[in-house]
Amino acid sequence: MAYPQERLRRLRGHETFRGMLQETRPSLADLIFPLFVTEGSGRIEPIPSLPGICRFTPDRLPREIEEIAALGLRAVILFGLPAGKDETGSAAWRPDGVVQQAIRVIKQEAPELAVITDVCLCEYTSHGHCGILRDREVDNDGTLELLCRTALSHAEAGADMVAPSDMMDGRVQAIRRALDGAGLARIPIMSYAAKFASAFYGPFREAAQSAPRFGDRRSYQMDPPNRREALREIALDIEEGADIVMVKPALAYLDILREARDRFLHPLAAYNVSGEYAMVKAAAAKGWIDGERVAEEILLAIRRAGADLILTYFAKEMAGRWRA
Ligand code: PBG
C-alpha cells in the first residue's frame, strides 16, 4: 500500500498516540551520574569547562548526594583527585584514599544509591599515564597488580561495582580473579571495553587533573577509525568476565554501539563524555541552541543506537523531563 491510502502522518497527529508509539523510552534509571571527589575538606570547586559540575571534598558530599537521590537518580560513578601523586599512583589503593572515603560517606547518606568506581591510575600518577612506566612506556603486565589493588580497595570500602578504564590488556580477568579471591564474587565489573583515544576527553582531564605529562594515550586507548578492533576488545572483555561492556565516547561512536548491541548479549553502556557535554553547554550559553532539548535528543540517540545505560553529566538535568 502506498500514498494516498498509506499516510504515516496519521499516527503523528495526536499527542497521546505519539507517546504510545515512542519506540525508545529513556528513563532516569538508565543514567549514571559522574561525581568528582577531591581530597581535603570544606571545598566545592566548580569546573569551568563543565558548567554545573563541581569537585567535592568528601565532607561536602552529603548535600549533593541527598539532591541526587531526591531527583530520582539511582547510580553515580566516582573519580578521585588525590592530594599527592607519585610514580605508581599509590594513592589510588589507600584504604583512606579520597574515593574510599567518598564511598563510605555516600553509603551512609543514601545506602540505596549504587556506587560505581572508575578504576584507573591516571589521576594518581605524577606522569598522568594510566599505568606504571618502564622506559617511558606504559607497562601493561606490571600495571595489572596495581589496578587489582585499587579495585579491591574500592569494593572493600563498599563500592557496588568497579569500572576499569585504563585499557590495559587482561585487566578484566585480573580484577575478576582478585575480587573472587577476596570473597567479593558478588561485585560486578563494568568494563570500559572499547575506549577510544579521543579529543572529547579534554574537559575531564582538566576536571580530574589527569592529562599525561608527556606523550598521549594512543599506545593503550583505541584508534578512532577502528570498528572491528572495537568489537574484538568487547569480545575479549566479555570472555575475561566483564558483566557490562562500555563504548566511549558515545556520540561519535554510535555505529559501534549499534553493532555491539546486535552482536553481544551483555548489557551495554555508553559514556556521553565531557567534551560532548561541554559543546552543548557552550552553544546553549551563546543562545545558539536549546541546550536541554539538544541534550535530551543526544541521550535518546545513544539509547536508540543500543546503549542500555548512559554515563552522563546531563543526568541531573534530565530529572525534570524523564520518569524515574
Ligand atoms: C580515566 C578516564 C578518562 C575519562 C573517564 N575515565 C579520561 C582519559 O582516559 O583520559 C573521560 C571521561 C570524560 O571525558 O567525561 N582514564
mmCIF file of C-alpha atoms and ligand atoms in Angstrom:
data_model
loop_
_atom_site.group_PDB
_atom_site.id
_atom_site.type_symbol
_atom_site.label_atom_id
_atom_site.label_comp_id
_atom_site.label_asym_id
_atom_site.label_seq_id
_atom_site.Cartn_x
_atom_site.Cartn_y
_atom_site.Cartn_z
ATOM 1 C CA MET A 1 0.000 0.000 0.000
ATOM 2 C CA ALA A 2 1.206 3.472 -0.802
ATOM 3 C CA TYR A 3 0.008 7.064 -0.806
ATOM 4 C CA PRO A 4 -2.780 8.129 -0.765
ATOM 5 C CA GLN A 5 -4.021 5.112 1.269
ATOM 6 C CA GLU A 6 -0.876 4.959 3.347
ATOM 7 C CA ARG A 7 -0.170 8.141 5.330
ATOM 8 C CA LEU A 8 2.400 7.973 8.132
ATOM 9 C CA ARG A 9 1.280 11.368 9.382
ATOM 10 C CA ARG A 10 -1.985 9.757 10.626
ATOM 11 C CA LEU A 11 -0.294 8.483 13.784
ATOM 12 C CA ARG A 12 1.601 11.695 14.401
ATOM 13 C CA GLY A 13 -1.442 13.895 14.737
ATOM 14 C CA HIS A 14 -2.364 13.045 18.311
ATOM 15 C CA GLU A 15 -0.083 13.666 21.247
ATOM 16 C CA THR A 16 -1.285 10.528 23.046
ATOM 17 C CA PHE A 17 -0.632 8.307 20.055
ATOM 18 C CA ARG A 18 2.819 9.836 19.648
ATOM 19 C CA GLY A 19 3.510 8.946 23.278
ATOM 20 C CA MET A 20 2.170 5.408 22.913
ATOM 21 C CA LEU A 21 4.239 4.772 19.804
ATOM 22 C CA GLN A 22 7.536 6.035 21.124
ATOM 23 C CA GLU A 23 9.984 3.241 20.281
ATOM 24 C CA THR A 24 12.760 4.292 22.630
ATOM 25 C CA ARG A 25 11.766 5.151 26.184
ATOM 26 C CA PRO A 26 14.599 6.658 28.127
ATOM 27 C CA SER A 27 14.335 6.695 31.886
ATOM 28 C CA LEU A 28 16.312 8.130 34.777
ATOM 29 C CA ALA A 29 17.012 4.533 35.783
ATOM 30 C CA ASP A 30 19.319 4.227 32.741
ATOM 31 C CA LEU A 31 21.565 7.090 33.795
ATOM 32 C CA ILE A 32 24.795 7.117 35.801
ATOM 33 C CA PHE A 33 25.984 10.486 37.126
ATOM 34 C CA PRO A 34 29.768 11.136 37.295
ATOM 35 C CA LEU A 35 30.994 12.662 40.552
ATOM 36 C CA PHE A 36 34.450 14.148 41.122
ATOM 37 C CA VAL A 37 35.764 13.876 44.653
ATOM 38 C CA THR A 38 38.848 15.717 45.811
ATOM 39 C CA GLU A 39 40.949 15.129 48.897
ATOM 40 C CA GLY A 40 40.744 17.519 51.828
ATOM 41 C CA SER A 41 37.773 19.212 53.447
ATOM 42 C CA GLY A 42 35.419 22.127 53.144
ATOM 43 C CA ARG A 43 35.658 22.610 49.386
ATOM 44 C CA ILE A 44 33.189 22.578 46.474
ATOM 45 C CA GLU A 45 35.053 23.619 43.331
ATOM 46 C CA PRO A 46 33.159 24.441 40.132
ATOM 47 C CA ILE A 47 34.815 23.074 36.974
ATOM 48 C CA PRO A 48 34.901 25.865 34.351
ATOM 49 C CA SER A 49 34.862 23.561 31.312
ATOM 50 C CA LEU A 50 31.949 21.510 32.727
ATOM 51 C CA PRO A 51 29.356 24.143 33.703
ATOM 52 C CA GLY A 52 27.167 22.894 36.553
ATOM 53 C CA ILE A 53 29.632 20.172 37.613
ATOM 54 C CA CYS A 54 31.824 20.548 40.726
ATOM 55 C CA ARG A 55 34.514 18.711 42.620
ATOM 56 C CA PHE A 56 33.559 17.891 46.217
ATOM 57 C CA THR A 57 35.656 17.055 49.220
ATOM 58 C CA PRO A 58 34.122 14.009 50.963
ATOM 59 C CA ASP A 59 32.708 16.077 53.865
ATOM 60 C CA ARG A 60 30.789 18.239 51.360
ATOM 61 C CA LEU A 61 29.165 15.277 49.596
ATOM 62 C CA PRO A 62 26.114 14.665 51.803
ATOM 63 C CA ARG A 63 24.039 17.556 50.453
ATOM 64 C CA GLU A 64 24.890 16.703 46.849
ATOM 65 C CA ILE A 65 24.039 13.049 47.435
ATOM 66 C CA GLU A 66 20.754 13.977 49.041
ATOM 67 C CA GLU A 67 19.897 16.067 45.971
ATOM 68 C CA ILE A 68 20.906 13.311 43.530
ATOM 69 C CA ALA A 69 18.795 10.742 45.353
ATOM 70 C CA ALA A 70 15.832 13.126 45.676
ATOM 71 C CA LEU A 71 15.893 13.740 41.905
ATOM 72 C CA GLY A 72 15.369 10.007 41.387
ATOM 73 C CA LEU A 73 18.842 9.144 40.093
ATOM 74 C CA ARG A 74 19.954 5.626 41.020
ATOM 75 C CA ALA A 75 23.687 5.458 40.385
ATOM 76 C CA VAL A 76 26.871 7.528 40.461
ATOM 77 C CA ILE A 77 30.392 6.833 39.224
ATOM 78 C CA LEU A 78 33.267 8.249 41.257
ATOM 79 C CA PHE A 79 36.503 9.824 40.062
ATOM 80 C CA GLY A 80 39.117 10.781 42.650
ATOM 81 C CA LEU A 81 41.634 13.596 42.875
ATOM 82 C CA PRO A 82 44.267 12.742 45.485
ATOM 83 C CA ALA A 83 46.219 15.331 47.488
ATOM 84 C CA GLY A 84 49.505 13.930 46.184
ATOM 85 C CA LYS A 85 50.621 11.929 43.167
ATOM 86 C CA ASP A 86 53.588 9.584 42.710
ATOM 87 C CA GLU A 87 55.188 7.378 40.047
ATOM 88 C CA THR A 88 52.961 4.362 40.741
ATOM 89 C CA GLY A 89 49.731 6.133 41.700
ATOM 90 C CA SER A 90 49.728 4.621 45.180
ATOM 91 C CA ALA A 91 47.029 6.988 46.471
ATOM 92 C CA ALA A 92 44.597 5.021 44.292
ATOM 93 C CA TRP A 93 44.503 1.991 46.605
ATOM 94 C CA ARG A 94 44.960 3.583 50.046
ATOM 95 C CA PRO A 95 42.187 2.384 52.360
ATOM 96 C CA ASP A 96 41.699 6.021 53.402
ATOM 97 C CA GLY A 97 42.073 7.393 49.852
ATOM 98 C CA VAL A 98 39.657 10.012 48.615
ATOM 99 C CA VAL A 99 37.428 7.623 46.651
ATOM 100 C CA GLN A 100 37.365 5.159 49.541
ATOM 101 C CA GLN A 101 36.312 7.978 51.903
ATOM 102 C CA ALA A 102 33.669 9.173 49.461
ATOM 103 C CA ILE A 103 32.178 5.679 49.135
ATOM 104 C CA ARG A 104 31.710 5.491 52.909
ATOM 105 C CA VAL A 105 30.086 8.924 53.047
ATOM 106 C CA ILE A 106 27.680 8.091 50.215
ATOM 107 C CA LYS A 107 26.757 4.701 51.641
ATOM 108 C CA GLN A 108 25.940 6.333 54.959
ATOM 109 C CA GLU A 109 23.921 9.112 53.336
ATOM 110 C CA ALA A 110 21.988 7.105 50.718
ATOM 111 C CA PRO A 111 22.558 3.357 51.061
ATOM 112 C CA GLU A 112 20.258 2.619 48.123
ATOM 113 C CA LEU A 113 22.239 4.782 45.677
ATOM 114 C CA ALA A 114 24.503 2.493 43.617
ATOM 115 C CA VAL A 115 28.147 3.494 43.837
ATOM 116 C CA ILE A 116 30.330 2.584 40.875
ATOM 117 C CA THR A 117 34.022 3.468 40.878
ATOM 118 C CA ASP A 118 36.280 4.308 37.969
ATOM 119 C CA VAL A 119 39.387 2.141 38.329
ATOM 120 C CA CYS A 120 42.363 3.858 36.717
ATOM 121 C CA LEU A 121 45.699 5.305 37.775
ATOM 122 C CA CYS A 122 45.917 8.444 35.607
ATOM 123 C CA GLU A 123 44.547 10.776 38.293
ATOM 124 C CA TYR A 124 47.083 9.362 40.765
ATOM 125 C CA THR A 125 50.329 9.091 38.804
ATOM 126 C CA SER A 126 52.790 12.004 38.656
ATOM 127 C CA HIS A 127 53.229 11.418 34.909
ATOM 128 C CA GLY A 128 49.476 11.216 34.231
ATOM 129 C CA HIS A 129 49.507 7.898 32.376
ATOM 130 C CA CYS A 130 47.018 5.133 33.149
ATOM 131 C CA GLY A 131 49.690 2.644 34.192
ATOM 132 C CA ILE A 132 53.204 2.455 35.568
ATOM 133 C CA LEU A 133 56.104 3.336 33.299
ATOM 134 C CA ARG A 134 59.079 1.337 32.215
ATOM 135 C CA ASP A 135 61.474 3.269 29.965
ATOM 136 C CA ARG A 136 58.758 5.867 29.313
ATOM 137 C CA GLU A 137 56.426 3.134 28.063
ATOM 138 C CA VAL A 138 53.278 2.105 29.923
ATOM 139 C CA ASP A 139 53.999 -1.371 31.311
ATOM 140 C CA ASN A 140 50.881 -3.474 30.762
ATOM 141 C CA ASP A 141 51.511 -6.512 32.967
ATOM 142 C CA GLY A 142 53.135 -4.563 35.782
ATOM 143 C CA THR A 143 50.092 -2.294 35.938
ATOM 144 C CA LEU A 144 47.561 -5.116 36.390
ATOM 145 C CA GLU A 145 48.534 -5.798 40.001
ATOM 146 C CA LEU A 146 48.036 -2.117 40.893
ATOM 147 C CA LEU A 147 44.642 -1.994 39.214
ATOM 148 C CA CYS A 148 43.635 -5.087 41.207
ATOM 149 C CA ARG A 149 44.668 -3.436 44.468
ATOM 150 C CA THR A 150 42.676 -0.346 43.527
ATOM 151 C CA ALA A 151 39.539 -2.268 42.565
ATOM 152 C CA LEU A 152 39.768 -4.347 45.744
ATOM 153 C CA SER A 153 40.130 -1.312 47.976
ATOM 154 C CA HIS A 154 37.054 0.257 46.356
ATOM 155 C CA ALA A 155 34.989 -2.890 46.859
ATOM 156 C CA GLU A 156 36.225 -3.248 50.435
ATOM 157 C CA ALA A 157 35.191 0.347 51.118
ATOM 158 C CA GLY A 158 31.670 -0.522 49.952
ATOM 159 C CA ALA A 159 31.541 0.148 46.193
ATOM 160 C CA ASP A 160 28.745 -1.762 44.448
ATOM 161 C CA MET A 161 30.534 -2.086 41.085
ATOM 162 C CA VAL A 162 34.001 -1.373 39.696
ATOM 163 C CA ALA A 163 34.709 0.068 36.253
ATOM 164 C CA PRO A 164 38.255 -0.282 34.907
ATOM 165 C CA SER A 165 39.012 2.442 32.335
ATOM 166 C CA ASP A 166 42.763 2.081 31.773
ATOM 167 C CA MET A 167 42.657 -0.089 28.600
ATOM 168 C CA MET A 168 45.461 -2.447 29.699
ATOM 169 C CA ASP A 169 45.145 -5.921 28.177
ATOM 170 C CA GLY A 170 43.980 -8.580 30.620
ATOM 171 C CA ARG A 171 42.771 -6.249 33.366
ATOM 172 C CA VAL A 172 39.219 -7.546 33.483
ATOM 173 C CA GLN A 173 40.441 -11.087 34.078
ATOM 174 C CA ALA A 174 42.960 -9.921 36.681
ATOM 175 C CA ILE A 175 40.385 -7.837 38.576
ATOM 176 C CA ARG A 176 37.765 -10.606 38.422
ATOM 177 C CA ARG A 177 40.252 -13.060 39.965
ATOM 178 C CA ALA A 178 41.308 -10.573 42.619
ATOM 179 C CA LEU A 179 37.707 -9.858 43.644
ATOM 180 C CA ASP A 180 36.757 -13.539 43.663
ATOM 181 C CA GLY A 181 39.865 -14.405 45.668
ATOM 182 C CA ALA A 182 38.902 -11.840 48.302
ATOM 183 C CA GLY A 183 35.361 -13.153 48.718
ATOM 184 C CA LEU A 184 33.920 -10.359 46.563
ATOM 185 C CA ALA A 185 32.487 -12.511 43.769
ATOM 186 C CA ARG A 186 29.222 -10.563 44.052
ATOM 187 C CA ILE A 187 30.809 -7.306 42.814
ATOM 188 C CA PRO A 188 30.179 -6.793 39.065
ATOM 189 C CA ILE A 189 32.695 -5.329 36.635
ATOM 190 C CA MET A 190 31.650 -2.710 34.103
ATOM 191 C CA SER A 191 34.480 -2.611 31.618
ATOM 192 C CA TYR A 192 35.379 0.435 29.534
ATOM 193 C CA ALA A 193 35.818 -2.144 26.770
ATOM 194 C CA ALA A 194 36.039 -0.016 23.625
ATOM 195 C CA LYS A 195 37.596 3.222 24.807
ATOM 196 C CA PHE A 196 38.994 5.410 22.063
ATOM 197 C CA ALA A 197 41.919 7.844 22.278
ATOM 198 C CA SER A 198 39.594 10.816 21.914
ATOM 199 C CA ALA A 199 39.870 14.596 21.871
ATOM 200 C CA PHE A 200 36.446 14.628 23.548
ATOM 201 C CA TYR A 201 38.056 13.951 26.959
ATOM 202 C CA GLY A 202 39.551 17.459 27.177
ATOM 203 C CA PRO A 203 37.315 18.939 29.908
ATOM 204 C CA PHE A 204 37.522 15.750 32.010
ATOM 205 C CA ARG A 205 41.296 15.950 32.109
ATOM 206 C CA GLU A 206 41.021 19.483 33.436
ATOM 207 C CA ALA A 207 38.394 18.354 35.956
ATOM 208 C CA ALA A 208 40.424 15.358 37.113
ATOM 209 C CA GLN A 209 43.853 16.917 36.576
ATOM 210 C CA SER A 210 44.790 13.753 34.723
ATOM 211 C CA ALA A 211 46.336 14.893 31.437
ATOM 212 C CA PRO A 212 49.512 12.957 30.592
ATOM 213 C CA ARG A 213 52.668 14.988 31.255
ATOM 214 C CA PHE A 214 54.295 13.705 28.060
ATOM 215 C CA GLY A 215 53.031 11.879 25.005
ATOM 216 C CA ASP A 216 49.432 10.711 24.703
ATOM 217 C CA ARG A 217 47.311 7.629 25.375
ATOM 218 C CA ARG A 218 47.414 6.190 21.863
ATOM 219 C CA SER A 219 49.535 3.199 22.854
ATOM 220 C CA TYR A 220 46.711 1.902 25.058
ATOM 221 C CA GLN A 221 43.430 3.586 24.074
ATOM 222 C CA MET A 222 41.906 2.681 20.709
ATOM 223 C CA ASP A 223 42.438 4.367 17.381
ATOM 224 C CA PRO A 224 39.207 6.171 16.355
ATOM 225 C CA PRO A 225 38.987 4.733 12.814
ATOM 226 C CA ASN A 226 38.770 1.123 14.031
ATOM 227 C CA ARG A 227 35.414 -0.626 14.191
ATOM 228 C CA ARG A 228 36.342 -4.309 14.030
ATOM 229 C CA GLU A 229 39.034 -3.809 16.654
ATOM 230 C CA ALA A 230 36.414 -2.297 18.969
ATOM 231 C CA LEU A 231 34.316 -5.439 18.604
ATOM 232 C CA ARG A 232 37.366 -7.585 19.403
ATOM 233 C CA GLU A 233 38.015 -5.508 22.525
ATOM 234 C CA ILE A 234 34.427 -6.037 23.644
ATOM 235 C CA ALA A 235 34.506 -9.768 22.877
ATOM 236 C CA LEU A 236 37.724 -10.199 24.866
ATOM 237 C CA ASP A 237 36.418 -8.308 27.890
ATOM 238 C CA ILE A 238 33.294 -10.470 27.872
ATOM 239 C CA GLU A 239 35.495 -13.565 27.733
ATOM 240 C CA GLU A 240 37.532 -12.224 30.653
ATOM 241 C CA GLY A 241 34.407 -11.827 32.752
ATOM 242 C CA ALA A 242 33.031 -8.327 32.218
ATOM 243 C CA ASP A 243 29.405 -8.056 33.367
ATOM 244 C CA ILE A 244 28.694 -4.834 31.472
ATOM 245 C CA VAL A 245 30.685 -3.538 28.482
ATOM 246 C CA MET A 246 31.060 0.117 27.607
ATOM 247 C CA VAL A 247 31.735 2.133 24.481
ATOM 248 C CA LYS A 248 33.355 5.533 24.998
ATOM 249 C CA PRO A 249 32.890 8.265 23.814
ATOM 250 C CA ALA A 250 29.275 7.849 22.734
ATOM 251 C CA LEU A 251 28.247 10.374 20.121
ATOM 252 C CA ALA A 252 30.984 9.908 17.539
ATOM 253 C CA TYR A 253 30.776 6.110 18.047
ATOM 254 C CA LEU A 254 27.064 5.343 17.686
ATOM 255 C CA ASP A 255 27.876 2.844 14.935
ATOM 256 C CA ILE A 256 29.995 0.846 17.378
ATOM 257 C CA LEU A 257 27.167 0.879 19.909
ATOM 258 C CA ARG A 258 24.672 -0.414 17.359
ATOM 259 C CA GLU A 259 26.959 -3.152 16.179
ATOM 260 C CA ALA A 260 27.851 -4.199 19.713
ATOM 261 C CA ARG A 261 24.137 -4.289 20.595
ATOM 262 C CA ASP A 262 23.389 -6.544 17.618
ATOM 263 C CA ARG A 263 26.333 -8.838 18.233
ATOM 264 C CA PHE A 264 26.547 -9.319 22.003
ATOM 265 C CA LEU A 265 24.011 -10.180 24.677
ATOM 266 C CA HIS A 266 25.707 -8.369 27.543
ATOM 267 C CA PRO A 267 24.322 -5.122 28.935
ATOM 268 C CA LEU A 268 25.862 -2.226 27.055
ATOM 269 C CA ALA A 269 26.850 1.144 28.499
ATOM 270 C CA ALA A 270 27.911 4.318 26.721
ATOM 271 C CA TYR A 271 29.870 7.244 28.135
ATOM 272 C CA ASN A 272 28.496 10.596 26.969
ATOM 273 C CA VAL A 273 31.843 12.226 27.742
ATOM 274 C CA SER A 274 32.955 15.622 28.983
ATOM 275 C CA GLY A 275 33.597 17.167 25.551
ATOM 276 C CA GLU A 276 30.143 16.146 24.352
ATOM 277 C CA TYR A 277 28.625 17.886 27.376
ATOM 278 C CA ALA A 278 30.840 20.969 27.117
ATOM 279 C CA MET A 279 29.940 21.572 23.453
ATOM 280 C CA VAL A 280 26.225 21.608 24.248
ATOM 281 C CA LYS A 281 26.725 23.879 27.255
ATOM 282 C CA ALA A 282 28.882 26.322 25.300
ATOM 283 C CA ALA A 283 26.461 26.586 22.377
ATOM 284 C CA ALA A 284 23.492 26.917 24.735
ATOM 285 C CA ALA A 285 25.238 29.681 26.691
ATOM 286 C CA LYS A 286 25.567 31.614 23.434
ATOM 287 C CA GLY A 287 21.870 31.137 22.790
ATOM 288 C CA TRP A 288 22.576 29.170 19.624
ATOM 289 C CA ILE A 289 20.713 26.006 20.639
ATOM 290 C CA ASP A 290 18.144 24.941 23.236
ATOM 291 C CA GLY A 291 20.612 23.080 25.464
ATOM 292 C CA GLU A 292 18.130 20.896 27.310
ATOM 293 C CA ARG A 293 16.352 19.725 24.178
ATOM 294 C CA VAL A 294 19.641 19.034 22.425
ATOM 295 C CA ALA A 295 20.875 17.084 25.453
ATOM 296 C CA GLU A 296 17.712 15.001 25.504
ATOM 297 C CA GLU A 297 17.993 14.296 21.770
ATOM 298 C CA ILE A 298 21.606 13.197 22.193
ATOM 299 C CA LEU A 299 20.779 10.857 25.063
ATOM 300 C CA LEU A 300 17.881 9.422 23.077
ATOM 301 C CA ALA A 301 20.194 8.784 20.126
ATOM 302 C CA ILE A 302 22.615 6.924 22.375
ATOM 303 C CA ARG A 303 19.794 4.739 23.724
ATOM 304 C CA ARG A 304 18.356 4.223 20.234
ATOM 305 C CA ALA A 305 21.799 3.153 18.966
ATOM 306 C CA GLY A 306 21.647 0.345 21.527
ATOM 307 C CA ALA A 307 23.030 1.510 24.869
ATOM 308 C CA ASP A 308 21.183 0.246 27.938
ATOM 309 C CA LEU A 309 22.993 2.604 30.302
ATOM 310 C CA ILE A 310 24.448 6.066 29.812
ATOM 311 C CA LEU A 311 27.085 7.747 31.933
ATOM 312 C CA THR A 312 26.300 11.435 31.550
ATOM 313 C CA TYR A 313 26.880 14.833 33.123
ATOM 314 C CA PHE A 314 23.322 15.687 31.975
ATOM 315 C CA ALA A 315 21.755 13.179 34.396
ATOM 316 C CA LYS A 316 20.531 15.735 36.930
ATOM 317 C CA GLU A 317 19.020 17.939 34.217
ATOM 318 C CA MET A 318 17.033 15.033 32.807
ATOM 319 C CA ALA A 319 15.329 14.525 36.163
ATOM 320 C CA GLY A 320 12.775 17.203 35.301
ATOM 321 C CA ARG A 321 11.979 15.647 31.914
ATOM 322 C CA TRP A 322 12.136 11.875 32.381
ATOM 323 C CA ARG A 323 10.459 9.498 34.777
ATOM 324 C CA ALA A 324 12.462 7.557 37.332
HETATM 325 C C1 PBG B 1 40.359 7.784 33.113
HETATM 326 C C2 PBG B 1 39.151 8.313 32.460
HETATM 327 C C3 PBG B 1 39.010 9.329 31.496
HETATM 328 C C4 PBG B 1 37.648 9.514 31.320
HETATM 329 C C5 PBG B 1 36.988 8.597 32.133
HETATM 330 N N1 PBG B 1 37.944 7.850 32.816
HETATM 331 C C6 PBG B 1 39.996 10.195 30.838
HETATM 332 C C7 PBG B 1 41.008 9.666 29.932
HETATM 333 O O1 PBG B 1 41.042 8.494 29.553
HETATM 334 O O2 PBG B 1 41.882 10.470 29.611
HETATM 335 C C8 PBG B 1 36.990 10.531 30.422
HETATM 336 C C9 PBG B 1 35.603 10.937 30.785
HETATM 337 C C10 PBG B 1 35.104 12.172 30.130
HETATM 338 O O3 PBG B 1 35.735 12.771 29.246
HETATM 339 O O4 PBG B 1 34.000 12.596 30.505
HETATM 340 N N2 PBG B 1 41.258 7.103 32.325
#
